[in-house]
Amino acid sequence: QVQLVESGGGVVQPGRSLRLSCAASGFTFSNYALHWVRQAPGKGLEWVAVILYDGSNKYYADSVRGRFTISRDNSKNTLFLQMNSLRAEDTAVYYCARSGIGTGGSLGIWGQGTLVTVSS
Amino acid sequence: AIQMTQSPSSLSASVGDRVTITCRASQGIRNDLAWYQQKPGKAPKLLIYAVSSLPSGVPSRFSGSGSGTDFTLTISSLQPEDFATYFCLQDYDYPWTFGQGTKVEIK
């Protein structure tokens, strides 16, 4: 079945880096745009970044632009989020999600999330 | 960035009630508006896309309406499994933005 599985979360000190991965299965990975969305503890959802199907275009939230980099490896059906210069306010559950055909371009498939905690 | 103002932030309702949640965009977003349901500890689930379209498997008691800047999610007869938090999302222009969420609680 269609599935997204995140990994790579954990506890990291402020100013350090972390790389999240999202493994996809059950669909043609290279046909879809992929997103990262995060949710701080007890808070709402925040859209973080998107990478289009072939990796040619990427867009970011203002809060992470210049610190986070989204990328993908279509040969390995994997999405990445490189997070540098982490701050306490980056603490959140990070979800990967798929948009595209069949859901009006919105986020129809989500992973289960991976928790990132930025703390000294 | 487009701001999405969602209201109310929370509401209490009984099983069988009709519930309405609204989202207002700071500028026109055509019909690029989706609604999500989230239960504690779970990933969000797409309820409605393109203002009023329901993905396969979503019950017909959920409906969406609106255009331009003002949008509404309606639950026609609230069921026990509908107690959750609901978010709107504009997917018209990057950066995409969510509403603040509406927590639907049992009265």
PDB file of N, CA and C in Angstrom, chain A residues 3-58:
ATOM      1  N   GLN A   3       2.701   4.279   1.236  1.00  0.00           N
ATOM      2  CA  GLN A   3       3.228   4.487   2.579  1.00  0.00           C
ATOM      3  C   GLN A   3       4.405   5.446   2.561  1.00  0.00           C
ATOM      4  N   LEU A   4       4.476   6.269   3.606  1.00  0.00           N
ATOM      5  CA  LEU A   4       5.622   7.135   3.866  1.00  0.00           C
ATOM      6  C   LEU A   4       6.094   6.856   5.286  1.00  0.00           C
ATOM      7  N   VAL A   5       7.391   6.643   5.460  1.00  0.00           N
ATOM      8  CA  VAL A   5       7.932   6.333   6.776  1.00  0.00           C
ATOM      9  C   VAL A   5       9.125   7.239   7.052  1.00  0.00           C
ATOM     10  N   GLU A   6       8.962   8.108   8.067  1.00  0.00           N
ATOM     11  CA  GLU A   6      10.036   9.025   8.444  1.00  0.00           C
ATOM     12  C   GLU A   6      11.001   8.365   9.421  1.00  0.00           C
ATOM     13  N   SER A   7      12.225   8.860   9.421  1.00  0.00           N
ATOM     14  CA  SER A   7      13.235   8.423  10.383  1.00  0.00           C
ATOM     15  C   SER A   7      14.263   9.534  10.555  1.00  0.00           C
ATOM     16  N   GLY A   8      15.097   9.387  11.584  1.00  0.00           N
ATOM     17  CA  GLY A   8      16.195  10.328  11.775  1.00  0.00           C
ATOM     18  C   GLY A   8      15.993  11.327  12.891  1.00  0.00           C
ATOM     19  N   GLY A   9      14.821  11.333  13.514  1.00  0.00           N
ATOM     20  CA  GLY A   9      14.583  12.259  14.608  1.00  0.00           C
ATOM     21  C   GLY A   9      15.392  11.893  15.842  1.00  0.00           C
ATOM     22  N   GLY A  10      15.422  12.798  16.795  1.00  0.00           N
ATOM     23  CA  GLY A  10      16.142  12.555  18.033  1.00  0.00           C
ATOM     24  C   GLY A  10      16.386  13.839  18.781  1.00  0.00           C
ATOM     25  N   VAL A  11      17.243  13.758  19.786  1.00  0.00           N
ATOM     26  CA  VAL A  11      17.597  14.929  20.586  1.00  0.00           C
ATOM     27  C   VAL A  11      18.907  15.510  20.060  1.00  0.00           C
ATOM     28  N   VAL A  12      18.934  16.809  19.851  1.00  0.00           N
ATOM     29  CA  VAL A  12      20.130  17.467  19.301  1.00  0.00           C
ATOM     30  C   VAL A  12      20.299  18.805  20.020  1.00  0.00           C
ATOM     31  N   GLN A  13      21.534  19.218  20.184  1.00  0.00           N
ATOM     32  CA  GLN A  13      21.819  20.486  20.852  1.00  0.00           C
ATOM     33  C   GLN A  13      21.573  21.668  19.918  1.00  0.00           C
ATOM     34  N   PRO A  14      21.211  22.817  20.486  1.00  0.00           N
ATOM     35  CA  PRO A  14      21.058  24.023  19.664  1.00  0.00           C
ATOM     36  C   PRO A  14      22.328  24.312  18.865  1.00  0.00           C
ATOM     37  N   GLY A  15      22.127  24.715  17.598  1.00  0.00           N
ATOM     38  CA  GLY A  15      23.238  25.021  16.719  1.00  0.00           C
ATOM     39  C   GLY A  15      23.764  23.847  15.925  1.00  0.00           C
ATOM     40  N   ARG A  16      23.366  22.630  16.317  1.00  0.00           N
ATOM     41  CA  ARG A  16      23.825  21.446  15.605  1.00  0.00           C
ATOM     42  C   ARG A  16      22.910  21.112  14.436  1.00  0.00           C
ATOM     43  N   SER A  17      23.234  20.017  13.747  1.00  0.00           N
ATOM     44  CA  SER A  17      22.501  19.609  12.551  1.00  0.00           C
ATOM     45  C   SER A  17      21.860  18.243  12.730  1.00  0.00           C
ATOM     46  N   LEU A  18      20.872  17.992  11.890  1.00  0.00           N
ATOM     47  CA  LEU A  18      20.191  16.700  11.886  1.00  0.00           C
ATOM     48  C   LEU A  18      19.622  16.485  10.487  1.00  0.00           C
ATOM     49  N   ARG A  19      19.604  15.238  10.048  1.00  0.00           N
ATOM     50  CA  ARG A  19      19.043  14.917   8.735  1.00  0.00           C
ATOM     51  C   ARG A  19      17.914  13.925   8.882  1.00  0.00           C
ATOM     52  N   LEU A  20      16.751  14.316   8.404  1.00  0.00           N
ATOM     53  CA  LEU A  20      15.593  13.435   8.416  1.00  0.00           C
ATOM     54  C   LEU A  20      15.459  12.743   7.062  1.00  0.00           C
ATOM     55  N   SER A  21      14.914  11.538   7.090  1.00  0.00           N
ATOM     56  CA  SER A  21      14.635  10.793   5.869  1.00  0.00           C
ATOM     57  C   SER A  21      13.167  10.384   5.855  1.00  0.00           C
ATOM     58  N   CYS A  22      12.658  10.167   4.663  1.00  0.00           N
ATOM     59  CA  CYS A  22      11.291   9.698   4.493  1.00  0.00           C
ATOM     60  C   CYS A  22      11.299   8.682   3.357  1.00  0.00           C
ATOM     61  N   ALA A  23      11.075   7.418   3.703  1.00  0.00           N
ATOM     62  CA  ALA A  23      11.078   6.345   2.710  1.00  0.00           C
ATOM     63  C   ALA A  23       9.671   6.118   2.185  1.00  0.00           C
ATOM     64  N   ALA A  24       9.547   6.106   0.865  1.00  0.00           N
ATOM     65  CA  ALA A  24       8.246   5.953   0.226  1.00  0.00           C
ATOM     66  C   ALA A  24       8.112   4.579  -0.412  1.00  0.00           C
ATOM     67  N   SER A  25       6.877   4.093  -0.448  1.00  0.00           N
ATOM     68  CA  SER A  25       6.598   2.823  -1.115  1.00  0.00           C
ATOM     69  C   SER A  25       5.153   2.807  -1.587  1.00  0.00           C
ATOM     70  N   GLY A  26       4.887   1.956  -2.569  1.00  0.00           N
ATOM     71  CA  GLY A  26       3.519   1.766  -3.027  1.00  0.00           C
ATOM     72  C   GLY A  26       3.054   2.715  -4.102  1.00  0.00           C
ATOM     73  N   PHE A  27       3.937   3.599  -4.581  1.00  0.00           N
ATOM     74  CA  PHE A  27       3.552   4.516  -5.656  1.00  0.00           C
ATOM     75  C   PHE A  27       4.802   4.930  -6.424  1.00  0.00           C
ATOM     76  N   THR A  28       4.593   5.542  -7.569  1.00  0.00           N
ATOM     77  CA  THR A  28       5.707   5.994  -8.399  1.00  0.00           C
ATOM     78  C   THR A  28       6.242   7.298  -7.846  1.00  0.00           C
ATOM     79  N   PHE A  29       7.287   7.174  -7.058  1.00  0.00           N
ATOM     80  CA  PHE A  29       7.835   8.277  -6.256  1.00  0.00           C
ATOM     81  C   PHE A  29       8.131   9.505  -7.105  1.00  0.00           C
ATOM     82  N   SER A  30       8.713   9.301  -8.272  1.00  0.00           N
ATOM     83  CA  SER A  30       9.183  10.417  -9.092  1.00  0.00           C
ATOM     84  C   SER A  30       8.053  11.215  -9.736  1.00  0.00           C
ATOM     85  N   ASN A  31       6.812  10.796  -9.552  1.00  0.00           N
ATOM     86  CA  ASN A  31       5.669  11.508 -10.135  1.00  0.00           C
ATOM     87  C   ASN A  31       5.066  12.560  -9.216  1.00  0.00           C
ATOM     88  N   TYR A  32       5.546  12.643  -7.972  1.00  0.00           N
ATOM     89  CA  TYR A  32       4.867  13.451  -6.970  1.00  0.00           C
ATOM     90  C   TYR A  32       5.785  14.478  -6.315  1.00  0.00           C
ATOM     91  N   ALA A  33       5.155  15.633  -5.992  1.00  0.00           N
ATOM     92  CA  ALA A  33       5.805  16.587  -5.113  1.00  0.00           C
ATOM     93  C   ALA A  33       5.722  16.072  -3.673  1.00  0.00           C
ATOM     94  N   LEU A  34       6.732  16.385  -2.887  1.00  0.00           N
ATOM     95  CA  LEU A  34       6.804  15.908  -1.504  1.00  0.00           C
ATOM     96  C   LEU A  34       7.095  17.061  -0.570  1.00  0.00           C
ATOM     97  N   HIS A  35       6.521  17.011   0.602  1.00  0.00           N
ATOM     98  CA  HIS A  35       6.544  18.107   1.561  1.00  0.00           C
ATOM     99  C   HIS A  35       7.021  17.631   2.928  1.00  0.00           C
ATOM    100  N   TRP A  36       7.496  18.590   3.707  1.00  0.00           N
ATOM    101  CA  TRP A  36       7.687  18.416   5.143  1.00  0.00           C
ATOM    102  C   TRP A  36       6.750  19.392   5.862  1.00  0.00           C
ATOM    103  N   VAL A  37       6.076  18.875   6.863  1.00  0.00           N
ATOM    104  CA  VAL A  37       5.186  19.660   7.719  1.00  0.00           C
ATOM    105  C   VAL A  37       5.566  19.336   9.152  1.00  0.00           C
ATOM    106  N   ARG A  38       5.570  20.328  10.025  1.00  0.00           N
ATOM    107  CA  ARG A  38       5.941  20.053  11.413  1.00  0.00           C
ATOM    108  C   ARG A  38       4.870  20.534  12.382  1.00  0.00           C
ATOM    109  N   GLN A  39       4.953  19.997  13.589  1.00  0.00           N
ATOM    110  CA  GLN A  39       3.995  20.346  14.632  1.00  0.00           C
ATOM    111  C   GLN A  39       4.715  20.376  15.964  1.00  0.00           C
ATOM    112  N   ALA A  40       4.893  21.565  16.510  1.00  0.00           N
ATOM    113  CA  ALA A  40       5.492  21.710  17.831  1.00  0.00           C
ATOM    114  C   ALA A  40       4.550  21.112  18.874  1.00  0.00           C
ATOM    115  N   PRO A  41       5.095  20.669  20.000  1.00  0.00           N
ATOM    116  CA  PRO A  41       4.252  20.028  21.027  1.00  0.00           C
ATOM    117  C   PRO A  41       3.073  20.898  21.434  1.00  0.00           C
ATOM    118  N   GLY A  42       1.877  20.347  21.308  1.00  0.00           N
ATOM    119  CA  GLY A  42       0.670  21.060  21.706  1.00  0.00           C
ATOM    120  C   GLY A  42       0.260  22.201  20.796  1.00  0.00           C
ATOM    121  N   LYS A  43       0.904  22.326  19.645  1.00  0.00           N
ATOM    122  CA  LYS A  43       0.633  23.452  18.739  1.00  0.00           C
ATOM    123  C   LYS A  43       0.017  22.972  17.437  1.00  0.00           C
ATOM    124  N   GLY A  44      -0.190  23.917  16.530  1.00  0.00           N
ATOM    125  CA  GLY A  44      -0.788  23.605  15.240  1.00  0.00           C
ATOM    126  C   GLY A  44       0.234  23.119  14.231  1.00  0.00           C
ATOM    127  N   LEU A  45      -0.246  22.958  13.011  1.00  0.00           N
ATOM    128  CA  LEU A  45       0.592  22.473  11.926  1.00  0.00           C
ATOM    129  C   LEU A  45       1.298  23.635  11.235  1.00  0.00           C
ATOM    130  N   GLU A  46       2.560  23.412  10.864  1.00  0.00           N
ATOM    131  CA  GLU A  46       3.333  24.411  10.119  1.00  0.00           C
ATOM    132  C   GLU A  46       3.935  23.740   8.893  1.00  0.00           C
ATOM    133  N   TRP A  47       3.595  24.234   7.723  1.00  0.00           N
ATOM    134  CA  TRP A  47       4.212  23.751   6.498  1.00  0.00           C
ATOM    135  C   TRP A  47       5.665  24.217   6.459  1.00  0.00           C
ATOM    136  N   VAL A  48       6.583  23.317   6.096  1.00  0.00           N
ATOM    137  CA  VAL A  48       8.016  23.619   6.171  1.00  0.00           C
ATOM    138  C   VAL A  48       8.659  23.791   4.793  1.00  0.00           C
ATOM    139  N   ALA A  49       8.429  22.826   3.901  1.00  0.00           N
ATOM    140  CA  ALA A  49       9.128  22.872   2.612  1.00  0.00           C
ATOM    141  C   ALA A  49       8.483  21.895   1.636  1.00  0.00           C
ATOM    142  N   VAL A  50       8.752  22.136   0.350  1.00  0.00           N
ATOM    143  CA  VAL A  50       8.299  21.248  -0.714  1.00  0.00           C
ATOM    144  C   VAL A  50       9.414  21.099  -1.742  1.00  0.00           C
ATOM    145  N   ILE A  51       9.460  19.927  -2.360  1.00  0.00           N
ATOM    146  CA  ILE A  51      10.333  19.700  -3.506  1.00  0.00           C
ATOM    147  C   ILE A  51       9.474  19.080  -4.602  1.00  0.00           C
ATOM    148  N   LEU A  52       9.539  19.645  -5.780  1.00  0.00           N
ATOM    149  CA  LEU A  52       8.727  19.148  -6.875  1.00  0.00           C
ATOM    150  C   LEU A  52       9.264  17.822  -7.394  1.00  0.00           C
ATOM    151  N   TYR A  53       8.499  17.195  -8.285  1.00  0.00           N
ATOM    152  CA  TYR A  53       8.707  15.783  -8.613  1.00  0.00           C
ATOM    153  C   TYR A  53      10.113  15.445  -9.085  1.00  0.00           C
ATOM    154  N   ASP A  54      10.731  16.368  -9.817  1.00  0.00           N
ATOM    155  CA  ASP A  54      12.056  16.075 -10.358  1.00  0.00           C
ATOM    156  C   ASP A  54      13.165  16.795  -9.593  1.00  0.00           C
ATOM    157  N   GLY A  55      12.811  17.428  -8.498  1.00  0.00           N
ATOM    158  CA  GLY A  55      13.802  18.130  -7.691  1.00  0.00           C
ATOM    159  C   GLY A  55      14.212  19.480  -8.231  1.00  0.00           C
ATOM    160  N   SER A  56      13.582  19.926  -9.292  1.00  0.00           N
ATOM    161  CA  SER A  56      13.998  21.165  -9.947  1.00  0.00           C
ATOM    162  C   SER A  56      13.616  22.408  -9.173  1.00  0.00           C
ATOM    163  N   ASN A  57      12.562  22.331  -8.419  1.00  0.00           N
ATOM    164  CA  ASN A  57      12.095  23.485  -7.660  1.00  0.00           C
ATOM    165  C   ASN A  57      11.842  23.112  -6.214  1.00  0.00           C
ATOM    166  N   LYS A  58      12.231  24.029  -5.338  1.00  0.00           N
ATOM    167  CA  LYS A  58      12.059  23.840  -3.904  1.00  0.00           C
ATOM    168  C   LYS A  58      11.558  25.151  -3.313  1.00  0.00           C
TER     169      LYS A  58
END
